[in-house]
Amino acid sequence: IFANLISFVLIYEACRGLMALLRDPNTSTEKAGVGFILTLLTVGVSRALNELRGAIFFGKTSLSQRIREYLSEFAPVFGLGFAIAFAAAVEKRFGLTLDGLPVPDGLQSTLGRPWRVQLGALPWSGRFAALIPAA
């Protein structure tokens, strides 16, 4: 389930970036074309690797099953890696640069809440309820 959620987020962000690239009147045809190819590459590699799970690729041994599981679990990451490598090759060969994915400056929670819950601030019922998952 986690791999599917990550796949959805990565594919959604790629499509959103592509649409922004295509709608921008200052974008050249070459840049839009490379952006479209990168989107297709990300989606294609992710889907192809995800479908390896049920394939008989690498044989039927337990090691090959683990390899297929590993590749399918991390398919979105590998798909994005292939697209990044392709973008770097295009930049080196043709000098065409694309904007990268936004990366935050630091690690923080989504809503700015603290990472740890202050157990002393909880009512007694909350403190005892917190013990249930630990049992």
Short mmCIF file of N, CA and C in Angstrom, two decimals, residues 39-119:
data_model
loop_
_atom_site.label_atom_id
_atom_site.label_comp_id
_atom_site.label_asym_id
_atom_site.label_seq_id
_atom_site.Cartn_x
_atom_site.Cartn_y
_atom_site.Cartn_z
N THR A 39 8.17 12.71 -18.10
CA THR A 39 6.96 12.23 -17.43
C THR A 39 6.63 10.81 -17.86
N LEU A 40 6.66 10.56 -19.16
CA LEU A 40 6.39 9.21 -19.66
C LEU A 40 7.43 8.21 -19.16
N LEU A 41 8.68 8.63 -19.08
CA LEU A 41 9.74 7.74 -18.59
C LEU A 41 9.52 7.38 -17.13
N THR A 42 9.16 8.37 -16.32
CA THR A 42 8.91 8.10 -14.90
C THR A 42 7.76 7.13 -14.72
N VAL A 43 6.65 7.39 -15.40
CA VAL A 43 5.47 6.53 -15.29
C VAL A 43 5.75 5.15 -15.87
N GLY A 44 6.38 5.10 -17.03
CA GLY A 44 6.64 3.81 -17.69
C GLY A 44 7.56 2.90 -16.91
N VAL A 45 8.66 3.44 -16.42
CA VAL A 45 9.60 2.63 -15.64
C VAL A 45 8.95 2.18 -14.33
N SER A 46 8.21 3.07 -13.68
CA SER A 46 7.55 2.70 -12.43
C SER A 46 6.54 1.58 -12.64
N ARG A 47 5.74 1.68 -13.68
CA ARG A 47 4.73 0.65 -13.94
C ARG A 47 5.38 -0.67 -14.36
N ALA A 48 6.40 -0.59 -15.19
CA ALA A 48 7.07 -1.83 -15.65
C ALA A 48 7.72 -2.57 -14.48
N LEU A 49 8.39 -1.84 -13.62
CA LEU A 49 9.03 -2.49 -12.47
C LEU A 49 8.00 -2.99 -11.46
N ASN A 50 6.90 -2.28 -11.32
CA ASN A 50 5.86 -2.72 -10.40
C ASN A 50 5.21 -4.02 -10.86
N GLU A 51 5.13 -4.24 -12.16
CA GLU A 51 4.53 -5.45 -12.69
C GLU A 51 5.47 -6.65 -12.65
N LEU A 52 6.72 -6.44 -12.25
CA LEU A 52 7.67 -7.56 -12.12
C LEU A 52 7.30 -8.49 -10.97
N ARG A 53 6.52 -8.00 -10.03
CA ARG A 53 6.19 -8.79 -8.84
C ARG A 53 5.61 -10.15 -9.21
N GLY A 54 4.70 -10.20 -10.16
CA GLY A 54 4.05 -11.45 -10.53
C GLY A 54 4.72 -12.17 -11.69
N ALA A 55 5.78 -11.60 -12.24
CA ALA A 55 6.44 -12.20 -13.40
C ALA A 55 7.38 -13.33 -12.96
N ILE A 56 7.81 -14.12 -13.91
CA ILE A 56 8.75 -15.21 -13.63
C ILE A 56 10.15 -14.78 -14.09
N PHE A 57 10.36 -13.49 -14.14
CA PHE A 57 11.66 -12.95 -14.53
C PHE A 57 12.68 -13.31 -13.46
N PHE A 58 13.88 -13.64 -13.79
CA PHE A 58 14.97 -14.07 -12.91
C PHE A 58 14.76 -15.50 -12.39
N GLY A 59 13.80 -16.24 -12.88
CA GLY A 59 13.59 -17.61 -12.44
C GLY A 59 12.62 -17.72 -11.28
N LYS A 60 12.58 -18.93 -10.67
CA LYS A 60 11.60 -19.19 -9.61
C LYS A 60 12.22 -19.40 -8.23
N THR A 61 13.48 -19.05 -8.05
CA THR A 61 14.12 -19.26 -6.75
C THR A 61 13.67 -18.20 -5.77
N SER A 62 13.94 -18.43 -4.49
CA SER A 62 13.54 -17.46 -3.47
C SER A 62 14.33 -16.16 -3.61
N LEU A 63 15.59 -16.25 -4.07
CA LEU A 63 16.38 -15.04 -4.28
C LEU A 63 15.77 -14.20 -5.40
N SER A 64 15.37 -14.83 -6.47
CA SER A 64 14.77 -14.07 -7.57
C SER A 64 13.44 -13.47 -7.16
N GLN A 65 12.70 -14.17 -6.30
CA GLN A 65 11.44 -13.61 -5.79
C GLN A 65 11.72 -12.36 -4.95
N ARG A 66 12.77 -12.40 -4.14
CA ARG A 66 13.13 -11.23 -3.34
C ARG A 66 13.58 -10.07 -4.21
N ILE A 67 14.31 -10.38 -5.29
CA ILE A 67 14.75 -9.32 -6.21
C ILE A 67 13.54 -8.67 -6.87
N ARG A 68 12.58 -9.49 -7.32
CA ARG A 68 11.37 -8.95 -7.96
C ARG A 68 10.57 -8.12 -6.96
N GLU A 69 10.45 -8.58 -5.73
CA GLU A 69 9.73 -7.83 -4.71
C GLU A 69 10.42 -6.49 -4.44
N TYR A 70 11.74 -6.52 -4.34
CA TYR A 70 12.49 -5.29 -4.09
C TYR A 70 12.29 -4.28 -5.23
N LEU A 71 12.42 -4.75 -6.47
CA LEU A 71 12.25 -3.87 -7.61
C LEU A 71 10.84 -3.30 -7.69
N SER A 72 9.84 -4.12 -7.38
CA SER A 72 8.47 -3.64 -7.47
C SER A 72 8.12 -2.71 -6.31
N GLU A 73 8.67 -2.96 -5.13
CA GLU A 73 8.40 -2.08 -3.99
C GLU A 73 8.98 -0.68 -4.19
N PHE A 74 10.15 -0.61 -4.78
CA PHE A 74 10.82 0.67 -4.97
C PHE A 74 10.73 1.15 -6.41
N ALA A 75 9.74 0.70 -7.15
CA ALA A 75 9.56 1.08 -8.56
C ALA A 75 9.45 2.60 -8.75
N PRO A 76 8.69 3.32 -7.93
CA PRO A 76 8.61 4.77 -8.14
C PRO A 76 9.96 5.47 -7.97
N VAL A 77 10.73 5.01 -7.01
CA VAL A 77 12.04 5.62 -6.78
C VAL A 77 12.96 5.35 -7.96
N PHE A 78 12.94 4.11 -8.46
CA PHE A 78 13.77 3.79 -9.62
C PHE A 78 13.29 4.54 -10.86
N GLY A 79 11.98 4.68 -11.04
CA GLY A 79 11.44 5.43 -12.17
C GLY A 79 11.89 6.88 -12.13
N LEU A 80 11.83 7.47 -10.96
CA LEU A 80 12.28 8.85 -10.81
C LEU A 80 13.78 8.96 -11.03
N GLY A 81 14.53 7.96 -10.56
CA GLY A 81 15.98 7.96 -10.77
C GLY A 81 16.36 7.88 -12.24
N PHE A 82 15.65 7.04 -13.00
CA PHE A 82 15.90 6.96 -14.44
C PHE A 82 15.59 8.29 -15.12
N ALA A 83 14.50 8.94 -14.73
CA ALA A 83 14.14 10.22 -15.33
C ALA A 83 15.17 11.30 -14.98
N ILE A 84 15.68 11.28 -13.76
CA ILE A 84 16.71 12.25 -13.36
C ILE A 84 17.99 12.02 -14.16
N ALA A 85 18.37 10.76 -14.34
CA ALA A 85 19.56 10.45 -15.13
C ALA A 85 19.38 10.88 -16.58
N PHE A 86 18.19 10.66 -17.13
CA PHE A 86 17.91 11.08 -18.51
C PHE A 86 17.97 12.60 -18.63
N ALA A 87 17.40 13.31 -17.65
CA ALA A 87 17.44 14.77 -17.68
C ALA A 87 18.87 15.29 -17.60
N ALA A 88 19.70 14.63 -16.78
CA ALA A 88 21.11 15.03 -16.68
C ALA A 88 21.84 14.79 -18.00
N ALA A 89 21.52 13.68 -18.67
CA ALA A 89 22.14 13.39 -19.97
C ALA A 89 21.71 14.41 -21.02
N VAL A 90 20.45 14.79 -21.01
CA VAL A 90 19.96 15.80 -21.97
C VAL A 90 20.62 17.14 -21.70
N GLU A 91 20.76 17.48 -20.43
CA GLU A 91 21.41 18.75 -20.09
C GLU A 91 22.86 18.76 -20.53
N LYS A 92 23.55 17.64 -20.32
CA LYS A 92 24.97 17.57 -20.69
C LYS A 92 25.15 17.59 -22.21
N ARG A 93 24.29 16.86 -22.92
CA ARG A 93 24.45 16.74 -24.37
C ARG A 93 23.93 17.96 -25.12
N PHE A 94 22.77 18.49 -24.72
CA PHE A 94 22.14 19.56 -25.48
C PHE A 94 22.12 20.91 -24.76
N GLY A 95 22.50 20.94 -23.50
CA GLY A 95 22.50 22.19 -22.74
C GLY A 95 21.11 22.67 -22.35
N LEU A 96 20.12 21.79 -22.42
CA LEU A 96 18.74 22.14 -22.09
C LEU A 96 18.47 21.79 -20.64
N THR A 97 18.21 22.80 -19.82
CA THR A 97 17.98 22.56 -18.39
C THR A 97 16.50 22.68 -18.07
N LEU A 98 16.05 21.82 -17.19
CA LEU A 98 14.68 21.85 -16.68
C LEU A 98 14.71 22.13 -15.19
N ASP A 99 13.64 22.71 -14.69
CA ASP A 99 13.55 22.94 -13.25
C ASP A 99 13.42 21.59 -12.55
N GLY A 100 14.08 21.45 -11.41
CA GLY A 100 14.02 20.20 -10.66
C GLY A 100 12.82 20.19 -9.72
N LEU A 101 12.66 19.06 -9.06
CA LEU A 101 11.59 18.95 -8.07
C LEU A 101 11.93 19.79 -6.85
N PRO A 102 10.94 20.43 -6.25
CA PRO A 102 11.24 21.23 -5.05
C PRO A 102 11.57 20.32 -3.87
N VAL A 103 12.64 20.67 -3.17
CA VAL A 103 13.09 19.91 -2.01
C VAL A 103 13.13 20.85 -0.82
N PRO A 104 12.52 20.49 0.30
CA PRO A 104 12.54 21.39 1.46
C PRO A 104 13.95 21.55 2.02
N ASP A 105 14.17 22.68 2.67
CA ASP A 105 15.48 22.96 3.26
C ASP A 105 15.78 22.10 4.47
N GLY A 106 14.75 21.69 5.20
CA GLY A 106 14.96 20.90 6.40
C GLY A 106 13.83 19.91 6.61
N LEU A 107 14.01 19.08 7.62
CA LEU A 107 13.01 18.08 7.95
C LEU A 107 12.09 18.64 9.02
N GLN A 108 10.79 18.72 8.70
CA GLN A 108 9.82 19.23 9.66
C GLN A 108 8.49 18.54 9.44
N SER A 109 7.65 18.58 10.44
CA SER A 109 6.33 17.96 10.30
C SER A 109 5.47 18.81 9.38
N THR A 110 4.45 18.22 8.84
CA THR A 110 3.61 18.91 7.86
C THR A 110 2.92 20.13 8.44
N LEU A 111 2.37 20.02 9.61
CA LEU A 111 1.62 21.12 10.21
C LEU A 111 2.44 21.96 11.18
N GLY A 112 3.72 21.70 11.29
CA GLY A 112 4.57 22.45 12.20
C GLY A 112 4.44 22.03 13.65
N ARG A 113 3.79 20.88 13.88
CA ARG A 113 3.64 20.38 15.26
C ARG A 113 4.96 19.77 15.73
N PRO A 114 5.14 19.66 17.04
CA PRO A 114 6.36 19.00 17.53
C PRO A 114 6.32 17.51 17.20
N TRP A 115 7.49 16.90 17.09
CA TRP A 115 7.59 15.49 16.75
C TRP A 115 7.16 14.61 17.92
N ARG A 116 7.42 15.05 19.13
CA ARG A 116 7.10 14.24 20.30
C ARG A 116 5.85 14.76 20.98
N VAL A 117 5.08 13.84 21.50
CA VAL A 117 3.88 14.19 22.26
C VAL A 117 4.27 14.31 23.73
N GLN A 118 3.89 15.39 24.34
CA GLN A 118 4.16 15.58 25.76
C GLN A 118 3.13 14.78 26.55
N LEU A 119 3.54 13.64 27.10
CA LEU A 119 2.60 12.79 27.83
C LEU A 119 2.04 13.46 29.07
#
